[in-house]
Each structure stands twice: as structure tokens, then as C-alpha cells.
CSV table of C-alpha atoms (C1' of nucleotides) in Angstrom, one decimal:
chain,number,residue,atom,x,y,z
A,1,UNK,CA,154.6,-6.0,78.1
A,2,UNK,CA,152.6,-3.4,76.1
A,3,UNK,CA,155.9,-1.3,75.9
A,4,UNK,CA,158.1,-4.3,75.2
A,5,UNK,CA,156.0,-5.4,72.2
A,6,UNK,CA,156.6,-2.1,70.4
A,7,UNK,CA,159.2,-2.7,67.7
A,8,UNK,CA,158.6,-6.5,67.6
A,9,UNK,CA,157.5,-8.3,64.5
A,10,UNK,CA,154.1,-9.9,64.0
A,11,UNK,CA,154.0,-12.7,61.5
A,12,UNK,CA,151.3,-14.8,59.9
A,13,UNK,CA,151.4,-17.4,57.3
A,14,UNK,CA,148.2,-16.6,55.3
A,15,UNK,CA,147.4,-19.2,52.6
A,16,UNK,CA,151.0,-20.1,52.4
A,17,UNK,CA,152.2,-16.5,52.2
A,18,UNK,CA,154.3,-14.9,54.9
A,19,UNK,CA,152.8,-11.6,55.9
A,20,UNK,CA,154.4,-9.4,58.6
A,21,UNK,CA,154.6,-6.0,60.2
A,22,UNK,CA,156.3,-4.1,63.0
A,23,UNK,CA,154.1,-3.5,66.1
A,24,UNK,CA,153.7,0.3,66.5
A,25,UNK,CA,150.7,0.6,68.9
A,26,UNK,CA,149.5,-1.4,71.9
A,27,UNK,CA,147.1,-1.2,74.8
A,28,UNK,CA,147.2,-3.0,78.1
A,29,UNK,CA,144.1,-4.7,79.7
A,30,UNK,CA,144.1,-6.4,83.0
A,31,UNK,CA,141.3,-8.2,84.8
A,32,UNK,CA,139.9,-7.7,88.3
A,33,UNK,CA,140.0,-3.9,88.8
A,34,UNK,CA,140.1,-3.0,85.1
A,35,UNK,CA,136.4,-2.3,84.2
A,36,UNK,CA,137.4,-1.9,80.5
A,37,UNK,CA,138.8,-5.4,80.3
A,38,UNK,CA,136.8,-8.4,78.9
A,39,UNK,CA,138.0,-10.3,81.9
A,40,UNK,CA,136.6,-7.8,84.4
A,41,UNK,CA,133.6,-9.9,85.3
A,42,UNK,CA,135.4,-13.2,85.5
A,43,UNK,CA,136.1,-16.1,83.2
A,44,UNK,CA,133.7,-16.9,80.3
A,45,UNK,CA,133.9,-18.9,77.2
A,46,UNK,CA,134.8,-15.9,75.2
A,47,UNK,CA,137.7,-14.6,77.4
A,48,UNK,CA,139.0,-17.9,78.6
A,49,UNK,CA,142.3,-17.5,76.8
A,50,UNK,CA,143.0,-14.3,78.8
A,51,UNK,CA,143.1,-16.5,81.9
A,52,UNK,CA,145.6,-18.9,80.4
A,53,UNK,CA,149.3,-18.9,79.9
A,54,UNK,CA,151.2,-15.8,78.7
A,55,UNK,CA,152.3,-15.5,75.1
A,56,UNK,CA,149.1,-16.8,73.5
A,57,UNK,CA,146.7,-15.1,71.1
A,58,UNK,CA,143.4,-13.9,72.4
A,59,UNK,CA,141.3,-13.2,69.3
A,60,UNK,CA,137.8,-11.8,69.8
A,61,UNK,CA,135.0,-10.9,67.4
A,62,UNK,CA,133.5,-7.4,67.9
A,63,UNK,CA,130.8,-5.1,66.4
A,64,UNK,CA,129.4,-8.0,64.5
A,65,UNK,CA,132.1,-8.0,61.9
A,66,UNK,CA,135.7,-7.4,63.2
A,67,UNK,CA,138.4,-9.4,64.9
A,68,UNK,CA,141.0,-8.0,67.2
A,69,UNK,CA,144.3,-9.7,68.4
A,70,UNK,CA,145.7,-9.6,71.9
A,71,UNK,CA,148.8,-11.2,73.4
A,72,UNK,CA,148.2,-12.7,76.8
A,73,UNK,CA,150.6,-11.6,79.5
A,74,UNK,CA,150.0,-13.2,82.9
A,75,UNK,CA,150.2,-16.5,84.7
A,76,UNK,CA,147.4,-19.0,84.4
A,77,UNK,CA,144.5,-17.9,86.6
A,78,UNK,CA,145.3,-14.2,86.5
A,79,UNK,CA,143.9,-12.5,83.4
A,80,UNK,CA,145.8,-10.0,81.3
A,81,UNK,CA,146.4,-9.2,77.7
A,82,UNK,CA,147.9,-6.6,75.4
A,83,UNK,CA,145.7,-5.5,72.4
A,84,UNK,CA,147.7,-4.9,69.2
A,85,UNK,CA,146.3,-1.8,67.7
A,86,UNK,CA,148.6,-1.1,64.7
A,87,UNK,CA,151.5,-2.4,62.8
A,88,UNK,CA,153.8,-1.0,60.1
A,89,UNK,CA,153.5,-3.4,57.1
A,90,UNK,CA,156.8,-5.1,56.2
A,91,UNK,CA,156.4,-8.4,54.3
A,92,UNK,CA,153.7,-9.3,51.8
A,93,UNK,CA,152.3,-5.8,51.6
A,94,UNK,CA,150.8,-6.6,48.3
A,95,UNK,CA,148.7,-9.4,49.8
A,96,UNK,CA,147.8,-7.4,52.8
A,97,UNK,CA,146.4,-4.7,50.5
A,98,UNK,CA,144.4,-7.4,48.7
A,99,UNK,CA,143.0,-8.7,52.0
A,100,UNK,CA,141.9,-5.1,52.8
A,101,UNK,CA,140.7,-4.2,49.3
A,102,UNK,CA,143.0,-1.2,49.2
A,103,UNK,CA,145.6,0.3,46.8
A,104,UNK,CA,147.9,2.2,49.2
A,105,UNK,CA,149.5,1.0,52.4
A,106,UNK,CA,148.9,4.1,54.5
A,107,UNK,CA,145.7,2.7,56.2
A,108,UNK,CA,146.3,-1.0,55.6
A,109,UNK,CA,147.0,-1.8,59.3
A,110,UNK,CA,146.5,1.3,61.4
A,111,UNK,CA,143.8,-0.1,63.6
A,112,UNK,CA,143.2,-3.2,65.7
A,113,UNK,CA,140.6,-4.7,63.2
A,114,UNK,CA,142.5,-3.4,60.2
A,115,UNK,CA,145.7,-5.3,61.1
A,116,UNK,CA,143.8,-8.6,61.6
A,117,UNK,CA,142.0,-8.3,58.3
A,118,UNK,CA,145.3,-7.4,56.6
A,119,UNK,CA,147.1,-10.4,58.1
A,120,UNK,CA,144.1,-12.9,57.7
A,121,UNK,CA,143.6,-13.4,61.4
A,122,UNK,CA,140.2,-14.6,62.7
A,123,UNK,CA,138.7,-16.8,65.4
A,124,UNK,CA,140.5,-19.9,64.1
A,125,UNK,CA,143.7,-18.4,65.6
A,126,UNK,CA,142.2,-17.8,69.1
A,127,UNK,CA,144.5,-19.5,71.6
A,128,UNK,CA,147.4,-19.9,69.2
A,129,UNK,CA,150.9,-20.1,70.9
A,130,UNK,CA,152.7,-17.0,69.7
A,131,UNK,CA,156.1,-18.4,70.6
A,132,UNK,CA,155.9,-21.9,69.0
A,133,UNK,CA,153.2,-21.5,66.3
A,134,UNK,CA,154.1,-21.9,62.7
A,135,UNK,CA,151.3,-19.7,61.4
A,136,UNK,CA,151.0,-16.8,63.9
A,137,UNK,CA,153.9,-15.6,66.0
A,138,UNK,CA,156.0,-12.7,67.4
A,139,UNK,CA,159.6,-12.0,66.4
A,140,UNK,CA,162.3,-9.9,68.0
A,141,UNK,CA,162.7,-6.4,66.8
A,142,UNK,CA,164.4,-3.1,67.6
A,143,UNK,CA,163.4,-1.0,70.5
A,144,UNK,CA,161.9,2.3,69.3
A,145,UNK,CA,163.8,5.4,70.1
A,146,UNK,CA,160.8,7.2,71.5
A,147,UNK,CA,157.6,5.8,72.8
A,148,UNK,CA,154.4,7.8,73.3
A,149,UNK,CA,151.7,7.1,75.9
A,150,UNK,CA,148.1,8.1,76.3
A,151,UNK,CA,144.7,7.0,77.6
A,152,UNK,CA,143.2,3.9,75.9
A,153,UNK,CA,141.1,4.4,72.8
A,154,UNK,CA,137.6,3.4,72.0
A,155,UNK,CA,136.4,2.6,75.5
A,156,UNK,CA,134.0,4.4,77.8
A,157,UNK,CA,135.3,3.4,81.2
A,158,UNK,CA,138.7,3.6,82.9
A,159,UNK,CA,139.9,6.1,80.3
A,160,UNK,CA,142.2,7.8,82.9
A,161,UNK,CA,144.6,4.9,82.8
A,162,UNK,CA,147.4,5.7,80.4
A,163,UNK,CA,147.9,2.2,79.1
A,164,UNK,CA,148.1,2.9,75.4
A,165,UNK,CA,151.6,2.9,74.0
A,166,UNK,CA,152.8,3.8,70.5
A,167,UNK,CA,156.0,4.5,68.5
A,168,UNK,CA,156.4,8.2,68.5
A,169,UNK,CA,156.4,9.7,65.0
A,170,UNK,CA,155.2,6.6,63.3
A,171,UNK,CA,152.7,7.3,60.5
A,172,UNK,CA,151.2,3.8,60.9
A,173,UNK,CA,149.7,4.5,64.4
A,174,UNK,CA,145.9,4.4,64.4
A,175,UNK,CA,144.1,7.7,64.1
A,176,UNK,CA,141.7,6.8,66.8
A,177,UNK,CA,141.5,9.7,69.3
A,178,UNK,CA,142.3,8.9,72.9
A,179,UNK,CA,139.3,9.1,75.2
A,180,UNK,CA,141.5,9.7,78.2
A,181,UNK,CA,144.7,11.8,78.9
A,182,UNK,CA,146.4,13.3,75.8
A,183,UNK,CA,149.4,11.6,74.3
A,184,UNK,CA,152.8,12.3,75.8
A,185,UNK,CA,156.2,11.3,74.4
A,186,UNK,CA,158.9,9.7,76.4
A,187,UNK,CA,162.4,8.7,75.6
A,188,UNK,CA,163.0,5.0,76.3
A,189,UNK,CA,166.2,4.5,74.3
A,190,UNK,CA,168.9,2.9,76.4
A,191,UNK,CA,172.4,1.8,75.4
A,192,UNK,CA,172.8,-1.9,75.4
A,193,UNK,CA,169.1,-2.7,75.3
A,194,UNK,CA,168.3,-2.5,71.6
A,195,UNK,CA,166.8,-5.9,71.1
A,196,UNK,CA,163.4,-6.6,72.7
A,197,UNK,CA,160.8,-9.2,72.5
A,198,UNK,CA,162.8,-12.4,73.2
A,199,UNK,CA,160.6,-15.4,73.9
A,200,UNK,CA,161.9,-15.3,77.4
A,201,UNK,CA,160.4,-11.8,77.9
A,202,UNK,CA,157.0,-13.1,76.6
A,203,UNK,CA,156.7,-15.9,79.1
B,1,DA,C1',114.6,-16.5,76.0
B,2,DT,C1',116.0,-12.0,74.7
B,3,DA,C1',117.2,-6.9,75.0
B,4,DG,C1',121.1,-4.1,74.9
B,5,DC,C1',125.4,-3.0,73.2
B,6,DG,C1',130.5,-3.3,72.0
B,7,DA,C1',138.7,-3.0,73.1
B,8,DT,C1',135.6,-0.7,65.1
B,9,DT,C1',135.5,0.9,60.6
B,10,DG,C1',134.1,3.5,56.6
B,11,DA,C1',131.0,6.5,54.4
B,12,DC,C1',129.0,10.8,54.5
B,13,DT,C1',127.9,16.0,56.2
C,1,DG,C1',131.4,16.0,63.3
C,2,DT,C1',127.4,11.9,62.8
C,3,DC,C1',125.9,7.3,61.9
C,4,DA,C1',124.9,2.5,60.0
C,5,DA,C1',126.5,-2.2,59.5
C,6,DT,C1',126.1,-6.7,61.9
C,7,DC,C1',126.3,-10.6,65.4
C,8,DG,C1',127.4,-12.9,69.5
C,9,DC,C1',128.5,-12.0,74.3
C,10,DT,C1',126.6,-10.7,78.7
C,11,DA,C1',123.1,-9.7,81.9
C,12,DT,C1',118.6,-10.1,83.3
C,13,DA,C1',114.1,-12.4,83.6
DNA sequence: ATAGCGATTGACT
DNA sequence: GTCAATCGCTATA
């Protein structure tokens, strides 16, 4: 799922305005057996959405000031989610800049908490159905030609798992340095599989 | 009831 | 490269 989401569109309707971007960086988190996951120690009020149906938004508050957005990926009862770490801004860039208090788009959404701030995403959207929602949803996109892979960023455990994926060559990927294995580039382009992110692949 | 700290960012050296 | 901001989740008592 972390790979499939690269190239898909992420859309919000923020105060009536359509804001969107192309997903260029993701990270996979599991549950039991993944010490870096919020779901590692079982279900709590905070991580409950991770234990629910696939294709929903798990939005969590962190560091006392930031929100991050995940896409849930597993069947009810078995936790799993993909953290969206960066998008390339597409629609409503002007308003995204305003949300972030910036003048240029270079760093407007190249980090997990930056993209939520740019798109106006906060705890109100926790649990939102990303397939059927009218205010926060995923759209089909084009599969990137080359996809990079590395250890996950910003964690202190299980850094050896190479579950961070990004669009190779994109300047909108977060600058966070991988704590695990160095980035490696793979060629995932395949004839006849240009469109990814159908709702069927989400659920 | 409460200490410790985090799937981060931005400012500064 | 270092570090503060800021708050609520989690673990422990």
C-alpha cells in the first residue's frame, strides 16, 4: 500500500476550497511485531482507527503541536497504516502557502506535519472515510517511473526495516534523514499498469 | 495522579 | 550540527 499510494492524489476541501497534491513519500507501519507503530502495544483510544477498516484516515497529534495523516490498510482487528510524509502541491497552492505562512512552495508540504498544515487537516478528520468522504479523500494518479526506498525516518526503533518509499528525483520529498538503511532507487515502471490507487486497491 | 517523551518543525550555531 | 516549543498519550505507582 505504501508503494501504491505514491502518485495518487490527496484532496481536501478546506473552508470550501479544493486543495490537493500528489503523494510522493510514504511510510508503512504495522502492529504486533512493529515496535515503531502506535499500535504495537494494542488498541487504545488514540490508535483505534488503525484497528478499523482499510481506507480510513488515522490522524494523530504529536509533539504538542503537529498533526500527521495515515491511511489505514488492513482488515478490522488487525492494525496497519501508511503515514503520508510528503506531497507535491497541485491545486490551491496559494491557500496552502497561506495555511503555512510561506511565500514559496518548495517547503510547503515536504514533511508529514507540513502537509497536514498546508491542507488544513487536524483531529476533526480522524476516522474519515478516504474513499467516500467529500472533504478528505484519495484520487487515482500515475505510477511514478522510479521509486526509492529506505529505512523509516524520525523513529528510534526498528529502523532496519526499509518501509519508507518515495518518488525518486522528486524535489518535494521530505529532507528528513533516514535513521536506517540508506535510500536505494528501484525501477517499478511496468507497461499496462500506469494507473494506481483505484478504490478497489484501497479496500 | 503524574513523570517521561514523541511517526516534527524551525530557528540558530 | 544543537535545541526549544508544547500537549496529550502511555506507563507506572
